[in-house]
Amino acid sequence: MKELLAAPKLENFKNGEFSKYVRTLLELSNEQNLDAMELTSYKNTLVSEYDAFKTVYKKNRGSILTPELAMMDQYRDNGLKLVQRGVKLIADFAKDEKDSKQANMLYKVFSKHGYKIYDMAYNQQGGIMDEIIEEIEETPELRTAIEELNQRKYFDEMKQAHLNFDTVYKSRIKEQQQEQSDLSITELRKTTTKALRELLDWVFIRAKTKGITQFETYIGNLNALTEQYNLSIERRLSNKSDITQELDDDFDPSQGE
């Protein structure tokens, strides 16, 4: 196959690289008249195997972070910033000394946990916000400060945004645990690889037996794709690449769709 069809070095592909490679190969295949090439059945087998692989891969890599959860996290962060920065502004610039003292007292409840709580990991931020809300609600002086500084509305918005996020986040964790498949991602990749190699083998065989002209564009596109990935993998393995993003680590929510 070497002189006609480039062979992908699949054994060196990370799962994310493998998934994106197969997805793109199928997209290129769909641009061709595979019926005329007598390759449709092999492509369909690959689609079936890849769908099974992709389903488990998505569950393993991306089932926690969803658009809904990301939006709720943003609302939670905004609520936190609004209260924390609001009381800091009052503490720094209020003319009334009482207002300034109350605001400083409130601000210390936040700042003792750090100045960028909103940048922390989900679990860590959630635990800290639980502590902040509990301390303010259970301390009479802090409750009074919230009221007298007219921060009750924004404190309640922050509290509700935190509760909404926490509810959905815990639900997603339970859902992920329930969805864990008995099928191994390793086994699914093996069956997908087998189907992929079979398709490529038959592209080679058909091109040899039916004539290269009909397959020239298809093979050219496949070779360009494979060579691009092989080169990228070689650079990664030799540590000569400036690319810092690992396709296996940064999951694309639209993977394969």
Backbone as a ProteinNet text record, in pm:
[ID]
protein_1_A
[PRIMARY]
MKELLAAPKLENFKNGEFSKYVRTLLELSNEQNLDAMELTSYKNTLVSEYDAFKTVYKKNRGSILTPELAMMDQYRDNGLKLVQRGVKLIADFAKDEKDSKQANMLYKVFSKHGYKIYDMAYNQQGGIMDEIIEEIEETPELRTAIEELNQRKYFDEMKQAHLNFDTVYKSRIKEQQQEQSDLSITELRKTTTKALRELLDWVFIRAKTKGITQFETYIGNLNALTEQYNLSIERRLSNKSDITQELDDDFDPSQGE
[TERTIARY]
82.1	0	85.7	215.5	301.4	308.7	326	347.9	220.8	105.5	-21.1	-99.4	-107.8	-191.5	-110.5	-97.8	-21.5	-89.8	-10.2	-65.3	-56.2	-167.7	-163.4	-94.1	-13.2	56.7	-34.1	-140.2	-247.1	-200.9	-99.1	-53	0.1	34.9	87.5	-17.5	-138.1	-243.5	-302.8	-317.5	-398.2	-543.9	-627.9	-768.5	-835.4	-802.8	-861.3	-814.2	-686.3	-631.9	-693.1	-705.2	-765.1	-908.9	-985.2	-1125.7	-1140.2	-1060.4	-1070.5	-1021.3	-922	-873.1	-981.8	-1045.2	-1150.4	-1268	-1305	-1416.2	-1388.7	-1267.8	-1233.9	-1225.9	-1171.6	-1164.3	-1304	-1399	-1536.3	-1599	-1566.1	-1617.2	-1563.3	-1435.7	-1376.5	-1439.1	-1468.9	-1529.8	-1669.7	-1742.5	-1879.1	-1883.4	-1770.3	-1764.2	-1750.3	-1724.5	-1700.7	-1821	-1826.8	-1931	-1881.3	-1901.1	-1848.3	-1922.7	-2047.6	-2121.3	-2050	-2011.1	-1941.2	-1805.3	-1746.3	-1615.6	-1628	-1751.4	-1778.8	-1714.1	-1729.1	-1668.9	-1770.9	-1896.7	-1998.3	-2008.7	-2006.8	-2023.8	-1910	-1789	-1673.5	-1680.6	-1727.1	-1744.8	-1852	-1961.8	-2071.3	-2028	-1945	-1892.5	-1808.3	-1726.7	-1644.1	-1731.1	-1835.2	-1926	-1985.8	-2030.1	-2091.5	-1993.2	-1872.7	-1771.5	-1728.1	-1713.9	-1670.6	-1776.1	-1902.3	-2009.7	-2005.5	-1979	-1970.1	-1850.5	-1737.1	-1617.3	-1643.2	-1701.5	-1724.3	-1818.2	-1919.4	-2016.4	-1949.1	-1867.2	-1797.8	-1690.9	-1622.8	-1520.3	-1581.8	-1697.4	-1764.6	-1802.7	-1852	-1890.7	-1769	-1657.8	-1536.3	-1474.5	-1487.1	-1416	-1502.1	-1629.8	-1704.4	-1841.2	-1876.3	-2014.6	-2041.6	-1938.5	-1960.6	-1987.7	-1898.7	-1912.8	-2010.9	-2123.9	-2225.3	-2249.2	-2310.4	-2341.4	-2424.5	-2520.2	-2604	-2519.8	-2430.4	-2347.5	-2250.1	-2193.5	-2101.1	-2172.5	-2296.1	-2374	-2402.6	-2440.6	-2470.1	-2345.2	-2231.2	-2105.6	-2074.7	-2104.8	-2083.3	-2173.3	-2300.1	-2392.1	-2341.2	-2292.1	-2239.7	-2119	-2027.5	-1909	-1947.7	-2042.9	-2085.7	-2148	-2229.2	-2290.7	-2187.6	-2087.2	-1979.6	-1901.3	-1864.9	-1788.1	-1866.1	-1996.5	-2078.6	-2079.1	-2098.3	-2101.4	-1961.4	-1863.8	-1727.5	-1671	-1686.8	-1632.3	-1716.5	-1846.7	-1934.2	-1897.2	-1878	-1843.3	-1701.4	-1614.3	-1477.6	-1481	-1565.2	-1577.5	-1631.2	-1730.2	-1784.5	-1677.3	-1602.6	-1496.3	-1390.9	-1359.7	-1252.1	-1296.9	-1422.7	-1461.7	-1580	-1643.3	-1758.3	-1714.8	-1791.6	-1762.2	-1800.5	-1910.2	-1959.1	-1867.3	-1813.3	-1718.3	-1783.3	-1909.8	-1980.2	-1994.8	-2032.3	-2045.2	-1912.1	-1806.3	-1673.1	-1633.6	-1660.3	-1626	-1708.1	-1837.8	-1922.9	-1878.2	-1845.2	-1801.8	-1669.9	-1578.2	-1451	-1472.8	-1564.8	-1596.3	-1649.6	-1737.6	-1791.3	-1683.4	-1601.2	-1499.3	-1400.9	-1370.6	-1277.4	-1331.9	-1464.6	-1525.5	-1489.2	-1480.8	-1444.2	-1292.7	-1220.5	-1077	-993.5	-1042.3	-963.5	-954.7	-1041.8	-1038.8	-960.1	-915.9	-846	-917.4	-848.9	-905.1	-970.2	-946.8	-1007.6	-1073.7	-1170.8	-1242.8	-1309.6	-1353.4	-1424.7	-1336.2	-1205.2	-1114.1	-1078.2	-1131.4	-1097.4	-1174.8	-1133.1	-1202.8	-1344.6	-1433.6	-1574.7	-1595.3	-1537.1	-1558	-1502.7	-1383.5	-1319.9	-1400.6	-1441.9	-1521.9	-1654.8	-1715.9	-1843.5	-1833.4	-1728.3	-1709.3	-1686.1	-1607.2	-1578.2	-1703.4	-1782.5	-1904.5	-2004.4	-2007.7	-2091.5	-2050.9	-1919.7	-1868.8	-1900.8	-1883.1	-1909.2	-2056.1	-2144.2	-2288.2	-2330	-2278.6	-2313.5	-2265.6	-2143	-2088.4	-2168	-2203.4	-2279.7	-2419.3	-2483.3	-2620.3	-2628	-2521.6	-2525.6	-2459.1	-2408	-2344.1	-2429.7	-2490.1	-2580.9	-2519.1	-2393.5	-2329.2	-2316.4	-2286.7	-2271.7	-2407.4	-2508.5	-2643.5	-2688.9	-2661.5	-2698.3	-2624	-2495.9	-2415.9	-2471.8	-2511.7	-2571	-2694.8	-2777.4	-2901.5	-2872.3	-2789.8	-2767.3	-2685.8	-2609.6	-2532.5	-2608.6	-2734.9	-2821.9	-2765	-2709.4	-2651.8	-2736.6	-2851.9	-2934.3	-2974.1	-3018.8	-3062.6	-2950.5	-2829.8	-2718.6	-2665.2	-2670.8	-2631.9	-2726.1	-2856.4	-2954.2	-2937.6	-2904.3	-2880.4	-2758.8	-2653.7	-2533.7	-2566.2	-2641.1	-2678.1	-2760.1	-2855.9	-2940.4	-2861.4	-2772.5	-2689.7	-2600.3	-2548.2	-2464.6	-2546.2	-2666.4	-2753.4	-2791.2	-2824.1	-2861.3	-2746.3	-2626.5	-2510.1	-2484.2	-2486.6	-2456.3	-2553.1	-2680.3	-2781.7	-2754.7	-2728.9	-2704.6	-2572.1	-2469.8	-2338	-2344.3	-2411.4	-2423.7	-2506.2	-2607.3	-2689.5	-2607.7	-2518	-2433.5	-2335.5	-2284.6	-2192.3	-2263.2	-2384.8	-2461.8	-2494.9	-2530.9	-2565.5	-2445.7	-2328.7	-2208.1	-2178.2	-2195.7	-2169.5	-2265.5	-2391	-2491.4	-2467.2	-2403.7	-2384.6	-2257	-2175.6	-2049.1	-2073.5	-2007.7	-2028.8	-1934.3	-1984.5	-1900.8	-1798.9	-1825.9	-1735.4	-1609.9	-1496.9	-1370.4	-1341.5	-1295.2	-1258.3	-1145.2	-1060.2	-949.4	-1001.4	-1098	-1155.4	-1230.8	-1303.4	-1378	-1283.5	-1171.3	-1073.9	-1015.6	-992.7	-939.5	-1034.6	-1165	-1261.3	-1276.7	-1267	-1273.2	-1150.2	-1035.4	-910.8	-917.8	-971.3	-985.2	-1072.6	-1184.6	-1274.7	-1209.3	-1131.5	-1061.6	-959	-879.4	-776.3	-839.2	-953.3	-1021.5	-1068.6	-1122.6	-1163.8	-1044.3	-934.1	-815.2	-758.8	-761.6	-715	-797.1	-928.9	-1015	-1008.1	-975.5	-948.3	-829.3	-726.7	-606.9	-639.1	-713.4	-746	-830.4	-934	-1021.3	-945.7	-858.6	-781.1	-689.3	-633.7	-545	-621.1	-741.9	-816.8	-906.3	-955.8	-1049.4	-982.3	-858.4	-788.6	-782.2	-669.1	-642.7	-724.9	-765.8	-833	-953.8	-1038.3	-1160.6	-1131.9	-1015.5	-982.6	-882	-837.1	-726	-754.7	-871	-905.3	-920.3	-990.5	-1015	-883.5	-797.1	-668.5	-581.9	-586.4	-509.5	-551.9	-682.9	-734.1	-697.8	-710.1	-675.6	-527.2	-443.7	-299.6	-263.1	-326.5	-298.2	-335.8	-450.7	-495.4	-399.1	-366.2	-280.4	-141.2	-85.8	48.3	51	-56.9	-66.3	-65.2	-143.3	-149.8	-19.5	36.8	162.2	272.6	278.9	380.7	358.8	232.8	200.3	239.3	212.5	246.6	397.8	469	615.2	673.6	619.4	668.3	639.6	519.6	485.1	576.4	600.7	682.4	828.5	873.5	1012.7	1029.6	915.6	916.7	968.6	949.9	994.1	878.9	759.6	642.9	618.7	574.9	536.6	392	323.2	182.2	169.9	95	78.4	-53.1	-149.3	-280.1	-273.3	-313.9	-321.2	-464.3	-483.2	-618.3	-688	-610.4	-671.5	-713.7	-659	-686.8	-793.4	-795	-896	-1004.3	-1113.6	-1221.1	-1305.1	-1332.8	-1418.1	-1561.6	-1654	-1791.3	-1859.7	-1814.1	-1877.4	-1808.9	-1725	-1646.4	-1728.7	-1693.4	-1751.5	-1892.4	-1940.6	-2078.2	-2084.5
-121.2	0	126.6	111	226.5	318.5	258.8	342.6	409	363.3	418	489.6	429.4	482.3	491.1	611.4	631.3	560.3	495.5	422.1	507.5	527.5	604.9	526.3	594.5	530.2	531.1	452.4	456.3	419.8	337.1	293.2	409.9	520.3	636.7	745.4	725.1	825.8	821.1	937.3	944.9	922.2	892.4	866	983.7	1105	1222.4	1239.5	1215.4	1223.9	1116.7	997.5	886.3	919.1	971.7	1002.7	1108.6	1213.4	1320.5	1274.4	1187.7	1133.7	1052.8	961.9	878	964	1060.9	1149	1219	1275	1347	1252.9	1134.2	1035.1	999.2	985.6	954.6	1071.6	1193.4	1310.4	1312.9	1282.1	1275.7	1163.2	1052.9	938.7	972.5	1050.6	1086.8	1179.4	1238	1324.6	1244	1114.1	1028.8	939.1	889.3	792.8	653.1	616.7	489.3	370.3	391.3	282	240.4	339.1	309.5	246.1	281.3	225.6	90.6	50.4	-74.4	-74.8	38	52.9	86.6	98.8	144.7	55.7	-73.9	-165.3	-151.4	-128.3	-113.6	19	122.3	251.7	242.8	174.2	160.9	84.5	-16.8	-91.1	-0.1	82.6	176.3	276.8	326.7	421.2	358.7	234.7	164.7	147.9	104.2	83.3	216.4	317	448	510.9	495.5	550	489.7	359	292.9	346.6	361.7	416.9	559.2	639.7	781.1	798.6	714	724.1	706.4	602.7	578.6	684.7	725.1	828.6	958.6	993.7	1115.1	1105.3	989.2	971.3	983.9	928.3	931.6	1070.8	1146	1272.6	1396	1387.3	1511.8	1514.8	1415.5	1412.2	1507.8	1551.5	1642.9	1784.2	1836	1973.2	1979	2042.7	2060.6	2209.7	2250.5	2393.4	2449.6	2370.9	2416.3	2439.6	2346.1	2357.4	2474	2492.5	2603.7	2737.2	2747.1	2869.4	2895.3	2789.6	2805.5	2841.5	2789.3	2824.5	2972.1	3022.2	3163.9	3251.6	3210.6	3285	3286	3170.9	3161	3252.5	3249	3334.8	3482.4	3519.7	3659.6	3704.7	3617.2	3651	3671.8	3584.2	3594.9	3724.3	3753.4	3875.2	4000	4000.1	4117.8	4151.8	4051.5	4077.1	4109.6	4028.3	4047.4	4184	4218.9	4346.4	4464.1	4439.5	4546.5	4591.6	4495.6	4533.3	4590.2	4546.9	4602.5	4749.6	4783	4922.7	5008.9	4956.2	5030.4	5047.6	4941.2	4947.1	5051.3	5061.7	5151.5	5296.6	5317.5	5452.4	5513.2	5437.3	5492.6	5606.4	5714.1	5827.9	5797.6	5724.4	5688.6	5583.1	5612.1	5521.3	5388.6	5394.2	5271.7	5180.7	5240.3	5161.4	5096.4	5174.1	5123.3	5006.2	5017.1	4909.6	4783.5	4803	4687.7	4617.9	4697.7	4641	4566.6	4622.6	4554.8	4421.9	4421.5	4299.4	4192.4	4232.3	4138.2	4090.9	4185.5	4150.2	4047.3	4055.7	3960	3817.2	3804.1	3670.6	3605.4	3687.5	3636.3	3622.3	3729.7	3735.7	3634.5	3587.9	3489.4	3356.1	3337.4	3216	3237.1	3361.4	3391.2	3501.5	3559.1	3673.5	3635.2	3513	3467.5	3332	3331.1	3206.9	3152.9	3243.8	3205.8	3132	3132.7	3061	2921.8	2886.1	2756.7	2643.5	2520.4	2402.9	2399	2332.8	2327.7	2289.9	2177.6	2128.9	2225.1	2277.7	2368.6	2497	2553.2	2675.4	2651.5	2537.2	2505.6	2498	2431.2	2418.7	2553	2638.3	2770.4	2857.6	2851.4	2932	2884.8	2755.4	2704	2768.9	2775.9	2833.4	2982.1	3053.6	3198.2	3227.1	3157.5	3178.6	3144	3032.4	2989	3089.8	3138.7	3233.4	3363.4	3413	3538.2	3520.3	3409.4	3387.7	3359.2	3302.9	3263.4	3365	3473.1	3576.5	3703	3739.9	3855.8	3983.9	4012.4	4134.8	4135	4018	4008.9	4019.3	3958.3	3969.7	4116.1	4183.7	4325.2	4408	4377.3	4450.6	4432.3	4311	4283.9	4370.8	4379.1	4456.6	4606.2	4656.7	4801.2	4854.8	4769.3	4812	4785.9	4746.1	4720.6	4613.4	4508	4398.6	4271.5	4278.5	4158.9	4100.6	4183.5	4135.9	4058.5	4113.7	4051.6	3928.9	3933.6	3815.9	3699.6	3727.7	3622	3567.8	3655.4	3610.6	3518.9	3555.9	3472	3336.6	3339.3	3216.4	3124.8	3181.1	3100.9	3045.6	3126.6	3080	2964.7	2974.5	2867.2	2740.2	2755.3	2639.7	2573.4	2654.6	2600.3	2521.1	2578.3	2508.8	2379.1	2386.2	2270	2155.5	2188.6	2086.4	2015.4	2093.5	2034.8	1959.5	2013.8	1950	1812.3	1803.5	1674.6	1576.4	1628.4	1543.3	1486.6	1570	1525.2	1417.3	1430.6	1330.1	1196.3	1199	1075.8	1014.7	1100.8	1053.1	986.7	1047.3	990.6	853.6	841.4	713.4	606	643.2	547.6	507	598.1	572.3	494.8	470.1	401.8	270.4	255.9	138	25.6	-96.3	-213.4	-232.6	-169.4	-183.6	-100.4	-159.4	-90.4	-1.7	121.1	211.5	150.5	71.8	6.4	-95.7	-176.1	-276.3	-210.4	-103.2	-32.9	31	79.4	136.1	26.8	-91	-202.1	-239.3	-247.8	-286	-175	-50.1	62	63	35.7	29.4	-80.8	-195.1	-306.1	-266	-199.4	-155.9	-49.4	38.4	142.5	82.4	-9.3	-71.3	-152.4	-214.1	-290.5	-198.3	-82.4	13.9	58.2	92.3	137	25.2	-96.8	-210.4	-223.5	-207.1	-222.6	-102.8	13	127	92.9	37.2	-2.8	-111.1	-213.1	-324.8	-277.9	-198.6	-150.4	-60.4	24.2	112.7	32.6	-74.7	-159.7	-237.6	-282.4	-368.3	-290.3	-173	-96.6	19.5	48.9	160.3	280.7	347.2	454.9	579.2	602.7	727.9	757.9	660.4	678.2	709.2	668.5	680.3	791.8	859	952.5	1063.5	1127.1	1235.8	1183.9	1072.6	1012.9	976.6	907.1	866.2	987.7	1088.1	1209.9	1277.6	1284.4	1345.3	1262.7	1130.2	1042.8	1053.1	1056.4	1066.5	1198.6	1307.7	1438.4	1438.2	1379	1369.9	1286.1	1168.4	1075.8	1133.3	1192.9	1250.3	1365.5	1443.7	1553.9	1501.2	1397.1	1340	1270.4	1194.1	1124.7	1223.4	1334.6	1435.9	1500	1528.3	1587.6	1494.2	1365.5	1266.9	1256.3	1255.8	1247	1365	1483.5	1602.4	1593.1	1545.3	1532.5	1432.7	1319.7	1215.1	1256.3	1342	1385.8	1513.2	1562.1	1683.3	1805.6	1807.2	1921.6	2013.9	1975.6	2055.6	2166.3	2281.7	2391.6	2379.7	2278.5	2261.5	2214.5	2288.2	2252	2181.6	2197.9	2134.9	1987.4	1903.4	1760.4	1724.6	1668.9	1639.6	1539.1	1457.3	1357.4	1418.7	1534.8	1596.5	1705	1778.1	1880.7	1825.2	1783.6	1719.3	1821.8	1796.1	1881.5	1831.5	1911.7	1865.1	1827.2	1883.3	1852	1736.1	1664.4	1555.4	1462.3	1454.8	1355.3	1384.5	1504.8	1533.2	1640.2
0	0	0	35.4	56.9	-64	-184.8	-301.4	-351.8	-306.4	-354.6	-245.5	-128.6	-20.8	108.2	162.2	285.9	402.3	486.4	600.9	726.9	796.5	921.1	1032	1110.5	1222	1345	1336	1435.6	1575.3	1584.4	1716.6	1799.7	1733.4	1804.6	1827.7	1775.5	1789.6	1930.5	1992.4	2113.9	2076.1	2173.7	2143.1	2073.7	2118.2	2055.1	1912.4	1888.6	1753.3	1664.6	1719.8	1646.2	1607.7	1702.3	1676.7	1568.3	1576.2	1476.9	1340	1339.4	1212.2	1143.2	1217.7	1158.6	1114.2	1196.4	1160.2	1027.7	1013.4	891	772.2	793.2	685.4	635.4	726.2	686.2	611	652.2	580.4	437.7	421.4	287.2	205.4	271.3	202.3	153	232.2	193.8	72.8	38.9	-79.3	-208.2	-195.3	-311.5	-340.2	-462	-501	-463.8	-338.9	-290.9	-349	-389.9	-455.3	-583	-661.9	-787.3	-761.1	-649.6	-613.7	-542.6	-513.9	-441.8	-302.9	-235.1	-102.1	6.8	-30.6	64.4	187.7	168.4	282.1	382.5	332.9	422.2	498.3	427.9	494.5	601.4	571	667.1	792.2	772.6	887.8	976.1	912.8	988.8	1064	999.8	1065.9	1191.2	1179.8	1292.7	1408.5	1376.6	1481	1542.6	1457	1505.9	1596.2	1561.9	1645.6	1785.9	1793.7	1924.6	2003.1	1934.8	1998.1	2045.7	1957.8	1988.2	2107.3	2116.6	2225.8	2361.2	2373.4	2500.1	2523.6	2417.1	2430	2482.1	2429.4	2475.2	2622.6	2662.8	2803	2893.8	2848.5	2929.6	2935.9	2825.9	2816.2	2836.1	2802.5	2798.4	2859.1	2939.1	2985.4	3100.7	3171.7	3282.9	3231.4	3147.9	3100.7	2984.8	3006.3	2903.3	2885.8	2774.5	2756.8	2871.8	2921.1	3032.2	3157.1	3185.4	3305.1	3292.9	3174.6	3152.1	3172.6	3125.3	3141.9	3289.5	3362.2	3504.7	3583.8	3542.5	3607.9	3586.7	3466.5	3437.6	3524.2	3540	3626.2	3770.6	3815.3	3951.6	3969.2	3871.1	3877.7	3880	3793.8	3787.4	3919.1	3979.2	4107.1	4216.1	4217.1	4315.3	4296.1	4170.8	4142	4181.6	4153.9	4181.9	4330.6	4415.4	4559.7	4611.9	4572.6	4623.6	4582.7	4455.3	4408	4456.5	4471.6	4519.9	4660.2	4750	4887.7	4894.6	4803.1	4800.6	4759.5	4663.9	4622.2	4736.2	4807	4921	5028.2	5053.7	5155	5119.5	4992.3	4948.7	4933	4894.7	4853.5	4929.4	5016.5	5089	5181.8	5179.4	5266.8	5410.4	5425.2	5558.3	5620.6	5736.7	5801.8	5839.4	5880.7	5916.9	5796	5681.8	5559	5522.4	5535.1	5500.6	5590	5719.2	5812.2	5785.4	5760.4	5731.8	5603.1	5503	5375.6	5390.9	5469.3	5494.5	5564.8	5659.3	5732.6	5637.2	5545.8	5447.2	5350.2	5306.7	5207.1	5261.1	5390.1	5449.7	5447	5447.9	5439.5	5306.4	5201.2	5068.7	5055	5090	5059.5	5136.7	5251.1	5325.9	5252.1	5153.8	5071.8	4941.6	4917	4792.6	4717.6	4619.9	4548.3	4416	4370.8	4244.9	4266	4353.6	4383.6	4258.2	4171.3	4048.6	3948.8	3969.4	3879.5	3931.7	4046.6	4105.8	4039.3	4066.8	4014.8	4070	3995.7	4033.5	4180.1	4221.5	4357.8	4461.9	4434.7	4529.8	4543.1	4430.2	4434.2	4505.4	4477.6	4540.6	4691.8	4740	4883.9	4950.9	4885.9	4942.2	4944.8	4837.8	4835	4939.9	4965.2	5074.6	5207.1	5230.5	5355.3	5364.6	5253.5	5252.4	5282.5	5211.3	5230.1	5372.4	5422.5	5558.1	5662.6	5646.5	5744.1	5746.2	5628.7	5622.6	5681.6	5648.6	5695.3	5845.1	5902.1	6043.1	6136.4	6079.7	6161.8	6159.2	6271.9	6275.3	6218.6	6253.3	6205.1	6053.2	5996.4	5851.1	5781.9	5840.7	5783.8	5784	5893.7	5903.9	5799.8	5780.5	5682.2	5541.4	5507.9	5376.5	5355.4	5458.5	5448.5	5439.2	5529.3	5537.3	5419.9	5355.7	5237.8	5107.9	5122.7	5006.1	4912.4	4972.3	4894.5	4901.2	4967.1	4982.5	4847.1	4755.1	4623.2	4553.8	4555.7	4484.2	4558.3	4691.4	4769.7	4740.7	4735.7	4707.4	4565.5	4470.2	4332.5	4326.8	4399.1	4404.9	4466.6	4575.1	4644.9	4554.8	4482.3	4394.7	4276.9	4220.4	4108.5	4152.7	4273.4	4328.9	4348.8	4402.2	4424.3	4292.2	4192.2	4061	3999.6	4005.8	3950.3	4025.4	4156.4	4239.6	4211.6	4192.5	4165.5	4033.4	3929	3796.9	3794.7	3860.2	3862.1	3927.4	4041.5	4110.2	4028	3959.4	3873.7	3758.7	3701.8	3590.8	3637.4	3757.9	3810.2	3826.3	3883.3	3899.9	3764.3	3670.4	3536.4	3470.5	3487	3427.8	3487.3	3617	3682.6	3633.7	3612.4	3565.7	3421.1	3343.9	3201.8	3171.1	3273.4	3247.4	3174.2	3061.9	2978.2	3018.1	3002.9	3027.8	2915.1	2802.1	2688.6	2711.7	2691.4	2709.1	2589.3	2616.3	2507.7	2425.9	2492	2421.3	2321.3	2362.8	2272.5	2158.2	2189	2084.6	1983.7	2031.3	1938.4	1849.6	1906.4	1826.2	1713.3	1744.3	1640.4	1537.1	1581.9	1487.4	1398.2	1457.7	1380.1	1275	1313	1218.5	1100.4	1128.7	1021.7	934.9	996.5	921.8	827.6	878.7	795.2	681.8	710.4	605.7	493.7	530.3	427.6	344.1	409.5	336.6	248.4	298.2	217.3	89.6	102.8	-13.8	-107.6	-55.8	-144.6	-232.8	-171.6	-245.5	-348.8	-305.3	-395.2	-512.9	-484.6	-592.5	-689.8	-636.1	-723.1	-814.3	-762.6	-842	-948.8	-913.9	-1006.5	-1102.1	-1059.8	-1142.5	-1215.4	-1177.4	-1240.8	-1148.6	-1148.2	-1053.8	-1080.9	-1206.2	-1243.3	-1156.2	-1136.1	-1058.3	-911.4	-863.6	-721.2	-692.6	-796.5	-782	-680.2	-690.8	-598.1	-456	-442.6	-310.7	-243	-315	-258.2	-226.7	-313.5	-287.9	-158.6	-136.6	-13.4	109.9	97.4	209.8	243.7	141.4	165	232.3	188.4	248.4	396.7	427	566.5	649.6	598.6	672.9	694.1	590.9	602.9	702.7	704.4	800.1	943	968.1	1103.3	1140.2	1047.5	1076.6	1112.7	1039	1066.3	1202.9	1233.4	1363.2	1477.2	1459	1562.4	1578.8	1467.2	1472.7	1550	1524.5	1594.8	1744.3	1776.5	1918.3	1988.2	1923.9	1985	1998.8	1908.4	1914.1	1996.6	2050.5	2133.8	2060.6	1929.6	1851.3	1814.1	1853.5	1815.8	1916.4	1866.8	1954.1	1998.6	1948.1	1980.4	2124.9	2204.9	2345.4	2371.4	2281.4	2302.8	2267.8	2361.2	2336.7	2301.5	2183.4	2137.8	2228.1	2298	2385.4	2518.7	2549	2677.7	2667.3	2556.5	2535.9	2447.3	2508.5	2433.7	2361.7	2235.2	2153.4	2165	2223.3	2240.7	2110.7	1997.4	1869.3	1798.8	1873	1816.9	1730.2	1605.4	1516.4	1472.5	1498.3	1461.7	1354.4
[MASK]
+++++++++++++++++++++++++++++++++++++++++++++++++++++++++++++++++++++++++++++++++++++++++++++++++++++++++++++++++++++++++++++++++++++++++++++++++++++++++++++++++++++++++++++++++++++++++++++++++++++++++++++++++++++++++++++++++++++++++++++++++++++++++++++++++

